[in-house]
XYZ file of C-alpha atoms in Angstrom:
537
model
C -23.405 13.446 -27.388
C -26.339 14.700 -25.289
C -26.304 11.706 -23.202
C -22.115 11.827 -23.274
C -22.609 15.459 -21.884
C -25.252 15.145 -19.534
C -23.485 12.207 -18.037
C -20.476 14.154 -17.242
C -22.094 17.048 -15.921
C -23.815 15.000 -13.105
C -20.675 13.546 -12.231
C -18.975 17.398 -11.875
C -21.848 18.307 -9.741
C -20.952 15.218 -7.170
C -17.648 15.661 -7.775
C -18.325 19.172 -6.375
C -20.211 19.106 -3.682
C -18.289 15.868 -2.526
C -15.010 17.508 -2.703
C -16.984 20.713 -0.605
C -17.379 17.891 1.838
C -14.077 15.922 2.059
C -12.323 20.132 2.847
C -14.552 20.308 5.608
C -13.294 17.013 7.032
C -10.137 17.955 5.330
C -9.654 20.937 7.514
C -9.826 19.130 11.880
C -7.758 15.960 10.499
C -4.638 18.758 8.970
C -4.314 20.901 11.944
C -4.780 16.950 14.370
C -1.842 16.215 12.155
C 0.212 19.781 12.701
C -0.331 19.838 16.383
C 1.027 15.623 16.207
C 3.823 16.808 14.351
C 4.660 19.664 16.351
C 4.393 22.088 14.143
C 1.945 25.462 13.410
C -1.433 24.112 12.365
C -0.422 26.041 9.002
C 1.955 23.832 8.306
C -0.503 20.484 7.868
C -3.484 22.725 5.840
C -0.787 23.714 3.011
C 0.191 20.658 3.402
C -3.704 19.170 2.535
C -3.815 21.078 -0.309
C -0.930 20.943 -2.157
C -0.600 18.315 -1.707
C -4.324 17.513 -2.340
C -4.348 19.713 -5.490
C -0.745 18.464 -7.018
C -1.893 14.319 -6.865
C -5.569 15.146 -8.003
C -4.266 16.477 -11.430
C -1.347 14.408 -12.311
C -2.110 10.789 -9.942
C -2.485 7.888 -11.230
C -5.752 7.554 -9.581
C -8.895 9.601 -10.107
C -11.262 10.488 -7.202
C -8.731 9.572 -3.955
C -7.861 12.453 -1.668
C -4.635 13.366 0.113
C -2.326 15.554 2.116
C -1.606 16.014 5.767
C -1.440 12.217 7.445
C -0.876 11.264 10.681
C 0.356 7.665 9.937
C 3.765 10.824 8.819
C 2.578 13.204 11.137
C 4.413 10.444 14.499
C 6.947 10.123 12.519
C 7.607 13.821 12.540
C 8.164 14.288 15.880
C 11.275 12.460 16.812
C 12.538 14.348 13.817
C 11.256 18.202 14.676
C 12.533 17.207 18.634
C 15.988 16.494 16.891
C 16.333 19.172 14.519
C 14.868 21.994 17.519
C 17.567 20.431 19.230
C 20.456 21.965 16.932
C 19.051 25.793 16.516
C 19.024 27.754 19.977
C 16.487 29.214 22.077
C 16.020 31.809 20.575
C 15.449 29.332 17.441
C 14.222 26.181 16.674
C 15.466 24.114 13.697
C 12.924 22.054 13.804
C 10.510 22.937 10.974
C 13.191 23.609 8.243
C 14.340 20.389 9.020
C 11.124 19.133 8.290
C 10.344 21.034 5.086
C 14.332 19.513 3.828
C 13.347 15.895 4.746
C 9.915 16.472 2.778
C 11.547 17.512 0.200
C 14.310 14.889 0.181
C 10.995 11.640 0.787
C 9.518 13.628 -2.549
C 12.772 12.528 -4.731
C 12.856 9.542 -3.095
C 9.320 9.124 -4.605
C 9.408 10.015 -7.925
C 13.304 7.925 -8.144
C 10.574 4.792 -7.295
C 8.054 6.171 -9.316
C 10.686 6.647 -11.843
C 12.069 3.037 -11.984
C 8.630 1.213 -12.026
C 8.457 0.264 -8.471
C 4.598 0.916 -7.492
C 3.880 -2.272 -9.212
C 5.101 -4.105 -6.245
C 2.198 -3.446 -4.779
C 0.715 -6.220 -5.557
C 2.953 -8.494 -4.167
C 0.588 -7.740 -1.383
C -1.447 -10.288 -0.200
C -5.168 -9.943 0.494
C -4.719 -10.800 3.989
C -2.787 -8.165 4.758
C -4.854 -5.960 2.385
C -7.916 -6.378 4.627
C -5.332 -6.126 7.581
C -5.101 -3.063 6.311
C -8.096 -1.963 5.936
C -8.758 -2.518 10.009
C -5.940 -1.602 11.181
C -6.684 2.222 10.109
C -10.121 1.359 10.453
C -9.555 0.974 14.797
C -7.095 3.886 14.115
C -9.192 6.558 12.996
C -12.253 5.725 15.475
C -8.750 6.014 17.681
C -8.308 9.546 16.994
C -11.070 10.732 16.932
C -12.145 9.875 21.111
C -9.608 12.842 21.128
C -12.779 15.029 19.973
C -14.458 13.831 24.000
C -11.584 14.883 26.002
C -11.249 18.673 26.889
C -8.420 20.847 26.609
C -6.080 19.132 29.863
C -6.673 15.691 28.272
C -9.447 14.644 30.327
C -12.940 13.038 29.292
C -16.219 15.306 28.823
C -18.748 14.979 31.291
C -22.399 15.646 31.932
C -24.256 17.604 29.756
C -21.365 18.862 27.716
C -21.168 14.586 27.113
C -24.493 14.222 26.461
C -24.755 17.129 23.907
C -21.815 16.026 22.098
C -22.675 12.242 22.109
C -25.639 13.394 21.056
C -24.468 15.641 18.365
C -22.815 13.274 16.578
C -25.497 10.244 16.844
C -27.365 12.794 14.797
C -24.471 13.073 12.491
C -24.943 9.390 11.336
C -27.989 8.634 11.749
C -28.755 11.817 8.698
C -25.767 10.136 6.986
C -27.478 6.540 7.462
C -30.784 7.446 6.190
C -30.728 10.832 3.642
C -29.724 7.693 0.881
C -32.594 5.888 1.291
C -34.464 8.754 1.307
C -33.020 10.498 -1.772
C -29.882 9.967 -3.530
C -29.324 13.251 -5.083
C -28.199 15.066 -1.894
C -24.476 14.545 -0.331
C -25.442 12.949 2.819
C -22.069 14.114 5.204
C -22.302 17.683 3.482
C -26.179 17.666 4.721
C -25.420 16.581 7.910
C -22.687 19.187 8.457
C -24.804 21.440 7.351
C -27.548 20.338 9.797
C -25.771 19.836 12.904
C -23.480 23.266 12.854
C -27.192 25.015 12.161
C -28.516 22.892 15.704
C -25.417 24.338 16.954
C -25.449 27.981 15.965
C -28.571 29.164 16.316
C -29.138 27.013 19.665
C -26.322 28.452 21.018
C -24.904 24.996 21.953
C -21.694 25.171 24.082
C -19.972 22.543 22.180
C -16.403 22.479 20.856
C -15.743 23.926 17.702
C -12.905 23.750 14.638
C -12.328 27.531 15.736
C -12.039 26.148 19.771
C -9.721 23.335 18.736
C -7.081 25.177 17.146
C -7.025 27.625 19.876
C -6.868 24.752 22.316
C -4.188 23.274 20.833
C -1.955 26.369 20.980
C -2.638 28.110 17.394
C -4.596 31.502 16.651
C -7.173 30.389 14.162
C -7.927 28.768 10.624
C -6.823 32.395 8.922
C -3.636 32.415 6.382
C -2.175 33.069 3.993
C -0.824 31.998 0.138
C 1.778 29.445 1.113
C 4.983 31.361 0.617
C 8.720 30.073 -0.674
C 10.826 29.052 1.938
C 14.267 30.745 1.242
C 15.119 29.853 4.932
C 15.256 26.747 4.103
C 18.543 27.201 1.838
C 20.536 29.349 4.474
C 18.378 27.625 8.115
C 20.289 24.048 6.658
C 23.155 23.173 5.872
C 23.293 21.262 2.846
C 26.135 19.047 4.306
C 27.093 15.329 4.263
C 26.008 15.969 8.247
C 22.417 16.770 7.032
C 21.734 13.778 5.001
C 22.899 11.370 7.534
C 20.697 13.600 10.308
C 17.251 13.413 7.638
C 17.992 10.726 5.899
C 16.992 7.310 7.590
C 13.364 9.721 8.603
C 13.358 10.465 4.839
C 13.920 7.002 3.382
C 10.744 5.906 6.250
C 8.338 8.919 5.457
C 8.321 7.982 1.502
C 7.939 4.249 2.132
C 4.739 4.777 4.489
C 3.137 7.810 2.452
C 4.132 4.905 -1.266
C 2.511 2.488 0.932
C -0.045 4.119 2.650
C -0.269 5.147 -1.315
C -0.650 2.964 -3.138
C -3.110 0.468 -1.230
C -5.183 3.285 -0.774
C -5.427 3.342 -4.413
C -5.780 -0.544 -4.885
C -8.505 0.046 -2.166
C -10.601 2.512 -4.148
C -9.921 0.970 -7.404
C -12.173 -1.639 -5.535
C -14.810 0.029 -4.893
C -15.133 1.926 -8.478
C -13.927 -1.600 -10.183
C -11.784 1.048 -12.394
C -8.462 0.945 -12.516
C -5.130 3.130 -11.355
C -2.026 3.802 -12.002
C -0.030 3.190 -9.340
C 3.834 4.238 -10.795
C 1.853 7.527 -12.467
C 0.734 8.523 -8.821
C 4.588 7.582 -7.043
C 5.175 10.337 -9.514
C 2.764 12.507 -8.427
C 2.886 11.736 -4.808
C 6.943 12.401 -4.922
C 6.407 15.740 -7.172
C 3.833 16.904 -4.682
C 5.617 16.697 -1.412
C 8.991 18.694 -3.334
C 6.324 21.202 -3.974
C 4.838 21.167 -1.002
C 8.782 21.543 1.067
C 9.925 24.046 -0.691
C 5.974 25.723 -0.070
C 5.947 25.165 4.444
C 4.005 21.747 4.298
C 4.323 18.861 6.514
C 4.048 17.384 3.381
C 1.724 13.828 2.780
C 0.355 11.024 1.011
C -3.330 9.590 -0.206
C -5.651 9.678 2.796
C -8.224 6.491 3.278
C -10.525 7.869 5.138
C -11.541 11.477 3.420
C -11.018 9.043 0.147
C -13.871 7.602 0.928
C -16.109 10.345 2.025
C -14.995 11.185 -1.447
C -16.280 7.882 -3.319
C -19.163 7.430 -1.265
C -20.338 11.082 -1.740
C -20.390 10.322 -5.299
C -16.207 11.674 -6.537
C -14.956 9.971 -9.098
C -12.755 12.251 -10.787
C -10.211 14.770 -10.565
C -13.282 17.540 -10.178
C -13.610 16.286 -6.542
C -9.780 16.257 -5.108
C -8.984 19.726 -6.898
C -12.672 20.980 -5.443
C -11.794 19.294 -1.978
C -8.380 21.248 -2.677
C -9.324 24.885 -3.343
C -11.848 25.196 -1.041
C -9.865 23.905 1.878
C -7.971 27.222 0.160
C -10.952 29.562 -0.028
C -11.322 28.703 3.671
C -7.969 29.738 5.028
C -7.938 32.913 2.859
C -11.540 34.206 3.034
C -13.597 31.414 4.732
C -11.764 31.092 8.339
C -14.927 32.598 10.628
C -17.203 30.527 9.395
C -15.908 27.405 9.090
C -14.203 27.793 12.217
C -17.728 27.874 13.619
C -17.788 24.277 12.316
C -19.080 21.440 15.711
C -16.175 19.053 16.045
C -18.522 16.395 16.597
C -20.602 17.118 12.915
C -16.677 15.751 11.956
C -16.492 13.372 13.838
C -19.555 11.956 13.517
C -18.643 12.001 9.411
C -15.274 10.077 10.155
C -16.996 7.536 12.606
C -19.867 7.124 8.965
C -15.848 6.203 7.458
C -15.376 3.853 10.379
C -17.576 1.275 9.539
C -17.892 1.343 6.142
C -14.338 0.937 6.270
C -13.883 -1.714 8.403
C -14.023 -5.025 7.071
C -16.946 -6.941 8.904
C -16.880 -9.939 6.184
C -13.224 -11.286 7.664
C -15.689 -11.824 11.048
C -17.039 -14.345 8.952
C -14.347 -15.741 6.894
C -11.996 -16.355 9.759
C -13.166 -20.176 10.017
C -12.690 -20.110 6.404
C -9.049 -19.260 5.030
C -6.064 -20.866 6.451
C -4.382 -20.645 9.754
C -1.558 -18.682 8.427
C -3.733 -16.225 6.895
C -5.749 -15.603 10.159
C -2.695 -14.822 11.621
C -1.898 -12.445 9.364
C -5.411 -10.810 9.058
C -5.026 -10.050 12.737
C -1.064 -9.737 13.091
C -1.265 -6.700 10.377
C -4.240 -5.194 11.740
C -2.443 -4.968 15.772
C 0.723 -3.790 14.223
C -1.388 -0.676 12.062
C -2.670 0.464 15.183
C 0.588 -0.013 17.502
C 3.876 0.653 15.419
C 2.976 2.287 11.747
C 1.196 1.302 8.463
C 5.323 0.886 7.584
C 5.929 -2.084 9.852
C 2.556 -3.635 9.487
C 1.988 -4.104 5.683
C 6.160 -5.331 5.368
C 5.895 -7.473 8.378
C 2.407 -9.289 7.244
C 4.459 -9.589 3.594
C 6.884 -11.437 5.350
C 5.051 -13.655 7.326
C 2.858 -14.675 3.967
C 6.616 -15.026 1.741
C 7.913 -17.446 4.588
C 4.323 -19.088 5.054
C 3.990 -19.467 1.043
C 7.968 -21.141 1.554
C 7.007 -23.629 4.015
C 3.791 -23.809 2.089
C 5.433 -25.093 -1.116
C 8.794 -26.615 1.123
C 6.574 -29.552 1.326
C 5.671 -29.954 -2.179
C 9.139 -32.018 -3.241
C 8.398 -35.356 -4.156
C 10.854 -37.886 -5.473
C 8.992 -41.599 -7.640
C 11.874 -43.929 -8.174
C 12.104 -46.754 -10.330
C 14.246 -49.489 -11.467
C 14.906 -49.579 -15.117
C 15.533 -53.453 -17.246
C 19.306 -52.115 -17.849
C 19.564 -51.102 -14.015
C 19.415 -47.541 -14.266
C 17.882 -46.329 -10.968
C 15.402 -43.679 -12.202
C 14.183 -40.317 -9.475
C 11.121 -38.391 -11.131
C 10.486 -35.563 -9.169
C 7.693 -33.275 -8.053
C 7.353 -29.610 -6.986
C 9.273 -26.983 -6.576
C 12.407 -26.917 -6.108
C 14.014 -23.721 -4.641
C 16.438 -22.727 -1.291
C 13.067 -23.992 1.230
C 12.241 -27.178 -1.082
C 16.135 -27.930 -0.836
C 17.379 -30.421 2.720
C 13.707 -32.735 1.040
C 15.425 -32.928 -2.042
C 18.648 -33.691 -0.479
C 16.975 -36.501 1.596
C 15.147 -38.027 -1.147
C 18.568 -39.496 -2.677
C 20.639 -42.594 -1.831
C 23.326 -41.675 -2.941
C 25.771 -44.702 -0.852
C 23.281 -48.030 -2.758
C 21.925 -46.686 -5.230
C 23.530 -48.351 -8.400
C 26.340 -47.987 -10.452
C 23.679 -46.096 -13.447
C 20.564 -43.577 -11.744
C 18.728 -40.765 -14.048
C 16.748 -37.543 -12.252
C 14.003 -36.650 -13.966
C 12.679 -32.961 -13.355
C 9.631 -33.064 -15.873
C 7.415 -32.378 -13.194
C 9.737 -30.371 -11.575
C 10.382 -26.434 -11.904
C 14.276 -25.000 -10.514
C 13.723 -21.808 -9.041
C 16.569 -20.124 -7.907
C 20.420 -20.347 -7.422
C 20.247 -23.061 -4.237
C 18.177 -25.054 -6.824
C 21.226 -24.613 -8.651
C 23.814 -25.240 -5.990
C 21.943 -28.551 -4.330
C 21.897 -29.831 -8.305
C 25.339 -29.121 -8.842
C 26.335 -31.051 -5.045
C 23.575 -33.816 -6.435
C 25.702 -34.756 -9.435
C 29.422 -34.197 -7.256
C 28.340 -36.838 -4.590
C 27.541 -39.265 -7.134
C 30.203 -38.701 -9.566
C 32.931 -38.886 -5.829
C 31.139 -42.639 -5.471
C 32.113 -42.782 -9.289
C 28.882 -43.411 -10.355
C 26.922 -42.117 -13.652
C 24.109 -39.492 -13.429
C 21.727 -37.944 -16.154
C 19.717 -34.852 -15.590
C 16.628 -34.837 -18.081
C 14.290 -32.712 -19.040
C 15.826 -29.284 -16.851
C 14.338 -26.097 -18.521
C 15.783 -24.253 -21.034
C 17.061 -21.395 -18.868
C 18.104 -23.593 -16.401
C 20.424 -25.925 -18.640
C 22.157 -22.119 -19.289
C 23.088 -21.620 -15.965
C 24.039 -25.353 -15.104
C 26.462 -24.765 -18.445
C 27.768 -21.789 -17.444
C 28.925 -22.940 -13.713
C 30.575 -26.018 -15.003
C 31.334 -27.390 -18.445
C 30.950 -31.107 -16.601
C 26.951 -30.340 -17.224
C 27.905 -30.580 -21.035
C 27.861 -33.990 -20.492
C 25.274 -34.723 -17.726
C 22.297 -33.320 -19.249
C 20.294 -35.471 -21.073
C 18.719 -32.715 -24.771
C 16.150 -35.347 -25.380
C 13.506 -34.685 -28.445
C 10.479 -35.637 -26.040
C 11.323 -32.476 -23.495
C 8.561 -30.266 -23.229
C 7.839 -27.899 -25.431
C 4.652 -25.338 -25.781
C 2.759 -25.349 -29.105
C 0.086 -23.763 -30.206
C -2.603 -26.648 -31.744
C -3.809 -26.841 -34.800
C -7.748 -26.655 -34.832
C -9.282 -27.816 -38.147
C -12.291 -25.549 -38.085
C -11.009 -23.122 -37.588
C -8.512 -23.462 -39.735
C -10.159 -25.199 -42.946
C -6.335 -24.684 -44.843
C -3.894 -25.453 -42.392
C -1.674 -23.010 -40.448
C 0.487 -22.705 -43.089
C -2.072 -20.751 -45.385
C -2.221 -18.626 -43.145
C 0.091 -14.862 -42.084
C -0.322 -13.654 -38.888
């Protein structure tokens, strides 16, 4: 018991320190994504707090961090713009339409959890996963480059650029070297504190969190508790026109949010060698977005960058996410002045280290060792993640992988032909019979020149779909039209049932052999000396 308590206490320390580090990294990310979406910085910060807290408590993956993300923000831009256009010059309704959309998005995500759709993340192939990780690492890297520009979008020059680059490299150096000295201190938090101290006490003129917010048009980090948005009900008309407007956006946001969350969950599973609950995560993400929409947040999903910061900082339990969310709220309420002094360079350095840790460098090593189709999928998903968004990239990757799989299996259909002494021609079918292999299957038969008796043996084949059933049905009709007899052997039980339902003629065509393949439990005389009949299971 003492050992158990000691381990829990040690992990609690790691969770708390890692959570504080994540909270610091969340601030500029949430603010930046709020600016991308065209809303006030506090809308992004409130979303990071509420989504992060709810998913940490109720989610299916302890240690995973959720909040406002860029993948969702880029979709929200046009939503907010179109919503503003529906109002008057004095009253922009885009923000309220955003809240309503986030609520609907949450409902869709909860339905996905209720109907247990989270398990379909297992259908995502490994090359797609690697492409997603690489693409997201590139996106994170490119997003940090904007921090090297001034308010006008021009690159820093001279000493300003040298100081910025130097502080970023110092942050990365501390994060790289500190674990080699001691692993008891969270390297990201130490790096942020050291670099912040150098900037503050050295009176260096560099961009800080506060200047970043003000340059973007915000008033600062200071704010109160999230307030229930009663104006949603008066500003947004609840009718079919509104649903037609926000519905497509809600579907896209829900899909992006779930895909990014569940793929991040899989990644954290691999890093921690544990197993999360995908359906529970869907419910938590949906519930969090519903609450966030009602309380003035822009919605969110899992964040791979912050999740990796947390995992590498030792955060493993729900406490790390809870601490990160509460610390973020504490920054907003009480410590805005201090947090605004944190140099952007320190946070950029942390994110660059996250990029290095996120990118699957092994993908370069295996490019010449895996099939060309997998290479194409990996590169395509990476590129589409950078160019478009995660949902398009993953869906495209899955479709390409499915088509390649179907094509490869379509080529595996074989037919061995032989003649019996009684003149019957036997076709022994090998390989899966499905929509992709139908043409090759039909080419195996010579209906006009075959003898009067034909037998098709499916002992090494599997009927996979309706297209295969239709192909068998048409084959039987062709032979019967030529006045020839055809028999089908060794069909699976489910295939027989479907064929019997489709036409009564199959009761005469299908041969019910006693040697049809069956699965039996082999009796091991040494394990059961009295025989299986003597044992009750």
